[in-house]
């Protein structure tokens, strides 16, 4: 009997010990380890799809070859999931050393929690700062400290089918009223004026963001977009939503059930005449288009009775930041500098059609006519206005996102929608005080 | 003698430890966090007392979610349990040749073993307005006035998601009922035949009462499942359009990871916990009274 009891206790102890060990093993793996003298940098980006995926694979491989003591551990997560995953990862001790971030409020919220490495002093060394476009560094700067470096600059423009315009005797509209007339003409000829896929509501947010900027006075908008002072009571916001409503009859049907990528296909195959796209998408259109597809781009027309700024371009740079808890800041900065630098930038324009934050990064040898057109539009805009959903605090942004789908489907009025936004803004304001 | 009695407890102990650490302690922690205001990456927690709960009860989206979950539960009961039972009775009756029974059982059961994410993606395609199969079939059979933007319209989106769920799980519930029906002794049916009972009378007066316990089990599975639903909604519409398809699970996720409000999400979690606990408690009570 004694033997049986002893065996029982020994076996149970084995079960307990193995279960404890299985929980421990993940902790002993260090994130950036020094292994055989090699330093591992964890790198996270948001492009598991082409063309950026292969491009970044190449960049990492080239860097590892040039720097044999560095190993880059690269991972990628797609757009919508990235916004959620990064928030969880940053709450753990396992944060990647170099990772992707949108600029503006999206990054600022992490800066406020001390999760992002301050790059200001590194930028002032060796003239790094002077090689970058200042307008593209501003959205990555908070309280005079810069935290991120742009990897892609972006602006929102209307892509349009030049052949359809020519065949119907249409000119590029410069004012919003002219734009509506163009749409009406197209619709009367049986052509869908605007391709629009709003199943992921950021597509509509881009329209609303631009309209807010053009209709609402700049100082009012700046006050409302800040979490601590946001009220959204200016009638201009309702006006902006009403102008958006004027566009709805000219969208393709069922826009809330179609994704942005699907809508783009109907632009590229000529079913729709125009589409509001990011300049980043030039490469993706060129991949899809037939050889005889003729298209160009124009900026969002001026809203002549709007009180806001008509010249700024809606868009925001996207880039990379370094974790504040990185164990290898020097190596991380070196990789970041390479990733966003001139050598990679020239290849980036050629392979993906995306422009990075460096000055003079494109020329006729590495960029085709569309990319150069996009670059000119970005460079000639005196300033940019960021995407509404990365510029606002999370709760107000999410309220805007879900309500714009209702607005598009005709399930809510502009006045009622702004009332909901005002309620959330009030909650946020009282939360920060 | 004493050593013999310790042995079972010693064996249970490691698993008990795991359950306490990974299930019970997080539930208690969740209660704790629901009294704070914090985000998933914040370094400080702010104590706010019952503010999160007060906000929940004034929150329109929370009530939308609650209604959606309840709708899910009711429709699942009618379709999965109701139709599952009918299908089971049909397959076990003399209407279906014994050779075909395995074939039909497999066809109905297979959807329930496919991953929910895969099914959701497939149905997203089925529901697409222009090139989707559903609208395509309606047009072909001449019912094109019923075509809809199924997932893009606030009136039809939730029902479209619930419909997909029924398709997936009817077969599973049906299998459970088939097992229960097969346990009914043959002589009860023979006695009924001698008395001259028709097929339908046999079904109503013999089969249904005999599978009462299985009916309770499947009802509980479907109702509690309806309150825990997440993947179907998240993959198909992420709670849109607007907030019309939000359910408690997706609203919790949105508050935690999109709105940076972990405390509020914890409060929602506590409420889900209470709802499912009460439902389970009711189930235990009913099944115990059934045994008398």
XYZ file of C-alpha atoms in Angstrom:
725
model
C 0.000 0.000 0.000
C 2.770 2.410 0.807
C 4.329 1.869 -2.641
C 1.015 2.632 -4.400
C 0.634 5.909 -2.511
C 4.173 6.973 -3.359
C 3.675 6.239 -7.083
C 0.469 8.295 -7.065
C 2.191 11.305 -5.595
C 5.133 11.024 -7.992
C 2.880 10.779 -11.052
C 0.718 13.701 -9.969
C 3.814 15.780 -9.342
C 5.015 14.998 -12.879
C 1.718 16.207 -14.337
C 1.890 19.386 -12.278
C 5.499 20.130 -13.148
C 5.052 19.630 -16.881
C 1.999 21.873 -16.933
C 3.890 24.580 -15.084
C 6.801 24.298 -17.494
C 4.591 24.605 -20.568
C 3.445 27.929 -19.230
C 6.988 29.078 -18.511
C 8.638 28.287 -21.825
C 7.300 31.333 -23.676
C 8.769 33.669 -21.078
C 12.313 32.388 -21.434
C 12.400 33.216 -25.159
C 13.824 36.697 -25.325
C 12.495 39.066 -27.969
C 15.633 40.634 -29.372
C 18.328 38.209 -28.497
C 22.005 38.242 -28.969
C 22.478 34.863 -30.561
C 25.870 33.825 -31.931
C 26.817 37.511 -31.817
C 23.834 38.338 -34.090
C 21.335 40.967 -33.078
C 17.707 40.250 -33.969
C 15.439 43.140 -34.825
C 11.698 42.435 -34.766
C 9.986 44.176 -37.682
C 6.190 44.400 -38.160
C 4.395 45.918 -41.171
C 0.888 45.975 -42.645
C 1.425 44.512 -46.133
C 1.012 40.731 -46.362
C -0.078 41.327 -49.968
C 1.636 42.351 -53.188
C 3.343 44.443 -54.372
C 4.655 45.616 -51.009
C 5.245 42.165 -49.572
C 7.883 41.062 -52.066
C 9.391 44.518 -52.049
C 9.892 44.507 -48.290
C 11.183 40.921 -48.421
C 13.833 42.195 -50.833
C 14.686 45.207 -48.672
C 15.163 43.020 -45.604
C 17.256 40.474 -47.504
C 19.503 43.212 -48.912
C 19.963 44.758 -45.480
C 20.839 41.442 -43.865
C 23.394 40.782 -46.580
C 25.005 44.186 -46.093
C 24.948 43.828 -42.297
C 25.808 40.213 -41.458
C 25.535 40.739 -37.723
C 21.886 41.773 -37.933
C 18.952 39.421 -38.370
C 15.531 40.886 -39.152
C 12.529 38.928 -37.899
C 9.745 40.220 -40.162
C 5.987 39.793 -39.753
C 2.995 41.366 -41.435
C -0.679 41.798 -40.566
C -3.361 43.139 -42.935
C -4.810 46.646 -42.623
C -7.934 46.357 -40.440
C -6.495 43.689 -38.141
C -3.295 45.687 -37.810
C -5.114 48.488 -36.021
C -6.278 46.031 -33.367
C -3.224 43.808 -33.134
C -0.791 46.656 -32.574
C -2.788 47.926 -29.612
C -2.570 44.560 -27.918
C 1.095 43.974 -28.729
C 2.085 47.352 -27.349
C 0.495 46.414 -24.043
C 2.906 43.518 -23.651
C 6.671 43.422 -23.193
C 6.944 41.751 -26.599
C 6.573 44.824 -28.813
C 8.407 44.763 -32.136
C 11.480 46.976 -32.396
C 10.497 48.625 -35.678
C 6.833 48.714 -36.621
C 4.368 50.413 -38.954
C 2.217 53.309 -37.814
C -0.217 55.744 -39.359
C 0.610 59.342 -38.464
C -1.476 61.757 -36.447
C -3.691 60.779 -33.561
C -3.156 57.095 -34.330
C 0.480 57.470 -33.314
C -0.033 60.192 -30.718
C -2.051 57.955 -28.442
C 0.890 55.570 -28.178
C 3.344 58.438 -27.677
C 1.286 59.652 -24.723
C 1.662 56.214 -23.124
C 5.436 56.321 -23.685
C 5.452 53.435 -26.116
C 7.333 55.166 -28.943
C 11.027 56.019 -29.141
C 11.849 59.702 -29.564
C 13.790 60.167 -32.807
C 14.393 63.916 -32.524
C 18.062 63.717 -31.554
C 18.796 60.989 -34.108
C 17.221 63.129 -36.835
C 19.428 66.091 -35.978
C 22.544 63.991 -36.515
C 24.286 63.774 -39.895
C 21.666 65.971 -41.537
C 19.105 63.143 -41.659
C 16.309 65.622 -41.081
C 17.173 67.744 -44.118
C 16.779 64.852 -46.539
C 13.110 64.422 -45.636
C 10.107 66.521 -46.682
C 9.110 68.681 -43.742
C 5.389 68.584 -44.528
C 5.543 64.784 -44.236
C 7.406 64.825 -40.913
C 4.911 67.144 -39.268
C 2.180 64.499 -38.800
C 4.735 62.355 -37.012
C 5.661 65.176 -34.638
C 4.078 65.899 -31.251
C 5.127 68.796 -29.005
C 8.183 69.474 -31.188
C 9.448 65.910 -30.865
C 9.472 63.641 -33.899
C 8.643 59.994 -33.418
C 8.212 58.457 -36.869
C 9.710 58.486 -40.357
C 7.505 58.390 -43.469
C 7.603 55.292 -45.676
C 4.826 56.350 -48.009
C 3.278 59.696 -48.671
C -0.272 59.655 -49.777
C -2.939 61.947 -51.054
C -6.561 61.378 -51.994
C -7.499 62.329 -55.554
C -10.169 61.451 -58.060
C -8.983 58.914 -60.612
C -10.997 59.407 -63.791
C -11.441 57.645 -67.114
C -10.159 60.168 -69.700
C -11.763 58.330 -72.605
C -15.260 58.481 -71.084
C -14.773 62.165 -70.368
C -13.608 62.873 -73.918
C -16.397 60.834 -75.515
C -18.997 62.793 -73.560
C -17.407 66.210 -74.005
C -16.670 66.611 -70.299
C -13.995 68.776 -68.731
C -12.253 68.212 -65.421
C -14.433 70.008 -62.817
C -12.802 72.630 -60.609
C -15.742 73.391 -58.337
C -18.111 71.093 -56.490
C -21.114 72.369 -58.474
C -19.297 71.639 -61.757
C -18.514 68.182 -60.369
C -22.199 67.500 -59.690
C -23.039 68.617 -63.257
C -20.432 66.198 -64.650
C -21.980 63.381 -62.587
C -25.495 64.250 -63.761
C -24.379 64.205 -67.410
C -22.708 60.827 -66.978
C -25.736 59.373 -65.243
C -28.061 60.575 -67.997
C -25.876 58.750 -70.504
C -26.238 55.515 -68.534
C -22.687 55.534 -67.121
C -22.201 55.099 -63.360
C -20.370 58.287 -62.355
C -18.520 57.183 -59.213
C -17.255 53.784 -58.099
C -17.665 53.436 -54.346
C -17.217 50.528 -51.961
C -18.090 51.321 -48.360
C -18.260 47.946 -46.651
C -15.167 49.065 -44.755
C -16.431 52.523 -43.813
C -13.069 54.301 -44.082
C -13.946 54.813 -47.773
C -16.761 57.176 -46.820
C -14.683 58.764 -44.053
C -12.214 59.949 -46.671
C -15.017 61.851 -48.427
C -16.330 63.311 -45.172
C -12.825 64.272 -44.069
C -12.233 66.221 -47.267
C -15.660 67.893 -47.079
C -15.142 68.832 -43.419
C -11.850 70.435 -44.350
C -13.413 72.440 -47.196
C -16.626 73.483 -45.499
C -15.687 74.120 -41.864
C -13.379 76.987 -40.908
C -9.840 75.835 -40.091
C -9.655 77.086 -36.514
C -13.041 75.627 -35.619
C -12.042 72.283 -37.079
C -8.720 72.251 -35.231
C -10.531 72.876 -31.947
C -13.115 70.152 -32.571
C -10.657 67.489 -33.690
C -8.736 67.778 -30.408
C -10.165 65.391 -27.802
C -10.043 67.855 -24.940
C -11.993 70.596 -26.714
C -14.083 68.763 -29.311
C -17.727 69.783 -29.637
C -18.734 69.515 -33.329
C -21.558 71.991 -32.928
C -20.607 74.132 -35.946
C -23.349 73.946 -38.621
C -20.571 73.420 -41.171
C -20.355 69.749 -40.176
C -24.004 69.174 -41.041
C -23.406 71.111 -44.282
C -20.475 68.813 -45.123
C -22.653 65.739 -44.614
C -25.377 67.285 -46.813
C -22.841 67.805 -49.602
C -21.851 64.144 -49.269
C -25.518 63.218 -49.591
C -25.596 65.040 -52.925
C -23.020 62.533 -54.206
C -24.909 59.420 -53.106
C -27.217 59.181 -56.164
C -24.092 59.088 -58.352
C -22.434 56.153 -56.577
C -22.855 52.600 -57.830
C -25.741 50.719 -56.194
C -25.346 48.881 -52.866
C -22.142 50.665 -51.894
C -22.412 49.505 -48.270
C -22.170 45.888 -49.401
C -19.139 46.298 -51.656
C -15.520 46.533 -50.601
C -13.240 49.331 -51.851
C -11.061 46.855 -53.791
C -14.114 45.431 -55.586
C -15.307 48.933 -56.501
C -11.872 49.714 -57.926
C -12.300 46.806 -60.352
C -15.430 48.401 -61.782
C -13.446 51.622 -62.334
C -10.608 49.797 -64.066
C -12.916 47.871 -66.386
C -14.652 51.082 -67.447
C -18.040 50.525 -65.795
C -17.617 53.587 -63.590
C -16.111 56.866 -64.721
C -14.428 58.067 -61.519
C -13.223 56.917 -58.143
C -11.849 58.713 -55.108
C -8.571 56.919 -54.442
C -5.264 57.275 -52.661
C -2.225 58.064 -54.828
C -0.769 54.892 -53.304
C -3.265 52.955 -55.418
C -1.677 53.976 -58.719
C 0.390 50.798 -58.691
C -2.648 48.625 -58.010
C -4.672 50.177 -60.841
C -1.768 49.721 -63.231
C -1.537 46.060 -62.284
C -5.221 45.493 -63.123
C -5.755 47.680 -66.152
C -6.038 46.634 -69.755
C -3.397 48.126 -72.031
C -5.846 50.564 -73.652
C -7.247 51.929 -70.393
C -6.737 55.695 -70.356
C -6.989 57.532 -67.076
C -5.698 60.465 -65.112
C -6.343 62.226 -61.814
C -7.654 65.500 -60.415
C -7.899 67.002 -56.938
C -11.198 67.151 -55.070
C -13.007 70.211 -56.467
C -13.300 73.423 -54.455
C -16.424 73.982 -52.425
C -16.985 77.610 -53.350
C -19.373 78.382 -50.482
C -17.279 76.556 -47.908
C -15.496 78.364 -45.095
C -12.614 75.934 -44.907
C -9.337 75.577 -46.723
C -9.622 74.629 -50.396
C -5.970 74.055 -51.228
C -4.801 71.466 -48.725
C -4.719 67.864 -49.860
C -6.445 65.143 -47.863
C -3.882 62.528 -47.110
C -1.399 61.409 -44.569
C 2.004 59.825 -44.597
C 2.367 56.339 -43.263
C 5.625 55.236 -41.818
C 7.569 53.377 -39.235
C 8.338 53.990 -35.592
C 10.601 52.407 -33.016
C 9.369 50.920 -29.766
C 10.389 52.833 -26.652
C 11.323 49.548 -25.002
C 13.637 48.357 -27.726
C 16.811 46.703 -26.492
C 18.775 47.725 -29.589
C 17.962 51.375 -30.354
C 21.111 52.031 -32.359
C 20.582 49.058 -34.685
C 16.849 49.786 -34.948
C 17.536 53.393 -35.956
C 20.085 52.240 -38.534
C 17.555 49.843 -40.080
C 14.827 52.489 -40.000
C 17.103 54.984 -41.742
C 17.836 52.443 -44.476
C 14.159 51.449 -44.818
C 13.046 55.052 -45.360
C 16.125 56.290 -47.155
C 17.067 57.214 -50.696
C 18.397 53.848 -51.917
C 15.243 51.991 -50.919
C 13.058 54.942 -51.914
C 14.165 54.904 -55.539
C 13.437 51.182 -55.798
C 10.154 51.671 -53.937
C 8.850 54.058 -56.566
C 9.839 51.658 -59.337
C 8.471 48.451 -57.768
C 5.372 49.657 -55.950
C 4.592 53.134 -57.283
C 4.748 54.472 -53.735
C 6.720 57.592 -52.869
C 8.504 57.807 -49.570
C 9.257 60.896 -47.489
C 12.600 61.800 -49.072
C 12.949 64.899 -51.154
C 13.555 64.360 -54.897
C 12.890 60.662 -54.831
C 11.436 60.303 -58.292
C 12.523 60.946 -61.831
C 11.548 59.702 -65.257
C 13.802 56.670 -65.007
C 12.088 55.044 -62.039
C 8.579 56.494 -62.127
C 5.952 56.295 -64.820
C 3.749 59.217 -65.819
C 0.968 58.448 -63.329
C 3.327 58.268 -60.350
C 4.945 61.537 -61.417
C 1.494 63.119 -61.744
C 0.626 61.960 -58.216
C 3.966 63.172 -56.874
C 3.402 66.614 -58.408
C 0.002 66.903 -56.787
C 1.467 65.970 -53.401
C 4.481 68.251 -53.717
C 2.459 71.254 -54.828
C -0.039 71.002 -51.973
C 1.079 73.456 -49.359
C -0.095 71.185 -46.568
C -2.009 68.019 -45.922
C -5.088 67.250 -43.861
C -5.104 63.815 -42.326
C -7.650 61.052 -42.652
C -10.580 61.739 -40.377
C -10.355 58.393 -38.608
C -6.648 58.652 -37.760
C -6.926 62.313 -36.822
C -9.679 61.930 -34.240
C -9.683 60.203 -30.906
C -10.791 56.570 -31.157
C -14.349 56.895 -29.859
C -15.360 59.889 -31.979
C -13.653 58.281 -34.995
C -15.588 55.034 -34.513
C -18.869 56.919 -34.116
C -18.192 58.707 -37.420
C -17.246 55.402 -39.067
C -20.416 53.520 -38.144
C -22.740 56.488 -38.752
C -21.433 57.201 -42.263
C -22.617 53.750 -43.323
C -26.091 54.624 -42.052
C -25.915 57.982 -43.844
C -24.925 56.282 -47.095
C -27.820 53.853 -46.772
C -30.266 56.672 -46.074
C -30.955 55.413 -42.550
C -30.048 58.628 -40.721
C -30.224 62.373 -41.369
C -27.155 64.634 -41.220
C -28.594 66.493 -38.249
C -29.280 63.307 -36.283
C -25.817 61.986 -37.122
C -24.081 65.125 -35.874
C -26.148 64.928 -32.695
C -24.745 61.451 -32.063
C -21.215 62.696 -32.727
C -21.736 65.629 -30.389
C -22.843 63.230 -27.650
C -19.727 61.085 -27.991
C -17.477 64.155 -28.201
C -19.002 65.393 -24.960
C -18.301 62.050 -23.274
C -14.712 62.087 -24.470
C -14.230 65.683 -23.411
C -15.493 65.005 -19.904
C -13.317 61.898 -19.748
C -10.154 63.801 -20.434
C -10.849 66.584 -17.961
C -6.867 3.235 4.299
C -6.161 6.941 4.349
C -3.749 6.748 1.380
C -6.440 5.270 -0.854
C -8.682 8.300 -0.349
C -6.034 10.914 -1.146
C -5.131 9.463 -4.565
C -8.103 10.802 -6.595
C -7.674 14.309 -5.220
C -3.998 14.323 -5.995
C -4.767 13.421 -9.612
C -7.453 16.062 -9.924
C -5.331 18.782 -8.400
C -3.171 19.812 -11.427
C -6.205 20.201 -13.695
C -8.038 22.032 -10.959
C -5.094 24.371 -10.689
C -5.150 25.015 -14.451
C -8.890 25.721 -14.432
C -8.540 28.105 -11.498
C -5.626 29.957 -13.071
C -6.958 30.163 -16.611
C -10.710 30.425 -16.049
C -11.724 31.525 -12.580
C -9.002 34.041 -11.829
C -9.481 35.865 -15.164
C -13.234 36.042 -14.477
C -12.523 37.658 -11.118
C -9.932 39.942 -12.722
C -12.538 40.918 -15.290
C -14.897 41.987 -12.516
C -12.048 44.044 -11.076
C -11.152 45.736 -14.371
C -14.760 46.689 -15.042
C -14.473 49.352 -12.359
C -11.601 51.093 -14.133
C -10.955 53.192 -17.203
C -7.977 51.977 -19.221
C -6.795 50.855 -22.683
C -4.946 47.727 -23.735
C -1.623 49.546 -23.907
C -1.999 52.144 -21.161
C 0.351 52.312 -18.235
C -2.162 53.642 -15.728
C -5.642 52.551 -14.676
C -8.139 55.118 -13.418
C -10.742 54.003 -10.907
C -14.231 55.042 -11.989
C -16.477 52.940 -9.767
C -19.816 52.053 -11.343
C -19.543 54.606 -14.173
C -18.994 51.909 -16.822
C -22.169 50.090 -15.789
C -24.218 53.288 -15.690
C -22.983 54.032 -19.198
C -23.871 50.568 -20.432
C -27.478 50.900 -19.371
C -27.763 54.226 -21.211
C -26.003 52.939 -24.320
C -28.131 52.426 -27.455
C -25.603 50.126 -29.058
C -25.686 47.834 -26.017
C -29.438 47.425 -26.383
C -29.080 46.834 -30.123
C -26.577 44.102 -29.312
C -28.820 42.580 -26.649
C -31.779 42.547 -29.033
C -29.635 40.970 -31.750
C -28.458 38.224 -29.429
C -32.029 37.549 -28.290
C -33.219 37.452 -31.907
C -30.384 35.041 -32.633
C -31.477 32.811 -29.745
C -35.153 32.741 -30.692
C -34.530 32.071 -34.385
C -31.930 29.419 -33.560
C -34.397 27.687 -31.267
C -37.094 27.584 -33.945
C -34.834 26.526 -36.770
C -32.056 24.488 -35.243
C -34.013 22.709 -32.535
C -37.401 22.703 -34.280
C -36.308 21.820 -37.777
C -33.448 19.690 -36.491
C -35.966 17.556 -34.651
C -38.237 17.299 -37.692
C -35.343 16.314 -39.935
C -34.214 13.728 -37.381
C -37.695 12.236 -37.185
C -37.921 12.174 -40.974
C -34.585 10.455 -41.372
C -35.409 7.852 -38.781
C -38.863 7.129 -40.153
C -39.860 4.735 -42.859
C -40.061 7.541 -45.428
C -36.354 7.428 -46.014
C -34.825 4.170 -47.202
C -32.229 2.872 -44.747
C -29.587 2.875 -47.475
C -29.978 6.605 -48.051
C -29.961 7.522 -44.378
C -26.183 7.722 -43.970
C -25.946 9.773 -47.144
C -28.465 12.362 -45.958
C -27.036 12.463 -42.460
C -23.584 13.282 -43.854
C -24.913 16.000 -46.143
C -26.713 17.733 -43.317
C -23.879 17.310 -40.852
C -20.907 18.424 -42.955
C -21.532 22.201 -42.692
C -21.064 22.062 -38.925
C -17.492 20.803 -39.215
C -16.385 23.580 -41.555
C -14.614 26.420 -39.789
C -16.957 29.335 -39.003
C -14.607 31.796 -40.678
C -14.663 29.817 -43.923
C -18.453 29.597 -43.886
C -18.726 33.322 -43.173
C -16.463 34.170 -46.099
C -18.407 31.854 -48.409
C -21.710 33.425 -47.415
C -20.282 36.905 -47.805
C -19.803 35.965 -51.411
C -23.274 34.400 -51.647
C -24.824 37.610 -50.356
C -22.872 40.013 -52.615
C -25.487 42.051 -54.485
C -24.189 42.018 -58.063
C -22.408 38.710 -58.533
C -23.599 36.771 -55.499
C -25.410 33.464 -55.854
C -28.477 34.396 -53.815
C -29.470 37.370 -55.953
C -28.475 35.374 -59.019
C -30.888 32.542 -58.172
C -33.686 34.992 -57.374
C -33.236 36.643 -60.762
C -33.201 33.326 -62.606
C -36.432 32.092 -61.048
C -38.119 35.402 -61.790
C -38.151 36.839 -58.266
C -35.726 39.655 -59.021
C -37.810 42.164 -57.088
C -36.708 40.375 -53.918
C -33.027 40.940 -54.569
C -31.333 42.937 -51.846
C -27.999 44.162 -50.670
C -28.322 41.521 -47.958
C -25.365 42.554 -45.839
C -25.450 46.227 -46.767
C -28.989 46.961 -45.606
C -29.622 47.518 -41.908
C -32.979 45.723 -42.194
C -31.654 42.479 -43.632
C -28.069 42.242 -42.415
C -28.703 40.609 -39.029
C -31.180 38.108 -40.456
C -28.719 37.201 -43.195
C -26.072 36.375 -40.617
C -28.510 34.383 -38.491
C -29.665 32.462 -41.590
C -26.077 31.435 -42.284
C -25.773 30.106 -38.759
C -28.883 27.988 -39.129
C -27.530 26.438 -42.315
C -24.367 25.541 -40.509
C -25.723 23.978 -37.351
C -29.081 22.372 -38.195
C -27.236 19.191 -39.127
C -25.379 19.031 -35.848
C -28.526 19.367 -33.763
C -30.231 16.876 -36.067
C -27.507 14.311 -35.332
C -28.014 14.753 -31.588
C -31.710 14.115 -32.024
C -31.085 11.067 -34.211
C -29.012 9.566 -31.413
C -31.807 10.276 -28.940
C -34.474 8.837 -31.241
C -32.467 5.671 -31.804
C -32.531 5.088 -28.068
C -36.318 4.893 -27.995
C -37.278 1.231 -27.548
C -38.972 -0.352 -30.548
C -41.800 -1.943 -28.556
C -43.333 1.464 -27.776
C -43.818 2.007 -31.510
C -45.089 -1.544 -32.007
C -47.674 -1.003 -29.301
C -48.781 2.179 -31.044
C -49.023 0.358 -34.375
C -51.289 -2.254 -32.779
C -53.508 0.547 -31.537
C -53.672 1.901 -35.089
C -51.689 5.119 -34.656
C -50.714 7.056 -37.780
C -47.192 8.216 -38.475
C -47.893 11.763 -37.330
C -49.595 10.591 -34.159
C -46.587 8.428 -33.363
C -44.302 11.400 -33.892
C -46.278 13.763 -31.674
C -47.188 11.407 -28.893
C -44.183 9.099 -28.733
C -41.050 10.565 -30.323
C -41.263 14.101 -29.042
C -41.947 13.253 -25.398
C -39.269 10.545 -25.436
C -36.550 12.963 -26.578
C -37.472 15.618 -24.028
C -34.070 15.516 -22.373
C -32.234 15.935 -25.657
C -34.558 18.804 -26.511
C -33.498 20.512 -23.313
C -29.828 19.934 -24.029
C -30.026 21.245 -27.574
C -32.113 24.232 -26.501
C -29.498 25.211 -23.977
C -26.664 24.724 -26.471
C -28.322 26.953 -29.049
C -29.434 29.683 -26.652
C -26.131 29.987 -24.817
C -24.330 29.765 -28.155
C -26.485 32.624 -29.435
C -25.350 34.845 -26.594
C -21.695 34.008 -27.111
C -21.692 34.515 -30.882
C -18.732 36.502 -32.246
C -16.919 35.053 -35.272
C -19.917 34.963 -37.619
C -20.733 38.628 -37.098
C -17.130 39.795 -36.951
C -16.098 38.164 -40.230
C -19.234 39.054 -42.177
C -19.941 42.648 -41.195
C -17.813 43.614 -38.137
C -21.066 44.875 -36.627
C -22.083 47.051 -39.582
C -23.754 48.586 -41.472
C -23.768 51.313 -38.856
C -24.140 49.281 -35.680
C -27.118 47.203 -36.803
C -25.472 43.807 -36.503
C -23.533 44.389 -33.290
C -23.839 41.558 -30.796
C -22.520 41.528 -27.237
C -19.350 39.694 -28.274
C -18.437 42.056 -31.106
C -19.366 45.133 -29.078
C -17.042 43.967 -26.330
C -14.272 43.488 -28.893
C -14.882 46.912 -30.420
C -14.807 48.640 -27.046
C -11.645 46.848 -26.029
C -9.530 47.045 -29.165
C -10.988 49.781 -31.363
C -12.283 52.278 -28.823
C -9.389 51.797 -26.390
C -11.861 51.237 -23.536
C -10.826 48.038 -21.781
C -12.728 48.903 -18.620
C -15.987 49.334 -20.496
C -15.360 46.091 -22.380
C -14.803 44.289 -19.082
C -18.149 45.575 -17.853
C -19.817 44.181 -20.988
C -18.014 40.911 -20.295
C -19.416 40.809 -16.786
C -22.927 41.248 -18.142
C -22.428 38.438 -20.688
C -21.220 36.283 -17.821
C -24.362 36.974 -15.801
C -26.704 36.356 -18.720
C -25.133 33.015 -19.608
C -24.918 31.996 -15.938
C -28.607 32.671 -15.392
C -29.492 30.735 -18.537
C -27.368 27.779 -17.434
C -28.904 27.887 -13.984
C -32.405 27.815 -15.455
C -31.377 24.845 -17.603
C -30.117 22.895 -14.627
C -33.302 23.620 -12.717
C -35.570 22.526 -15.573
C -33.627 19.341 -16.301
C -33.631 18.415 -12.614
C -37.377 18.887 -12.392
C -37.717 16.841 -15.548
C -36.049 13.914 -13.878
C -38.696 13.645 -11.148
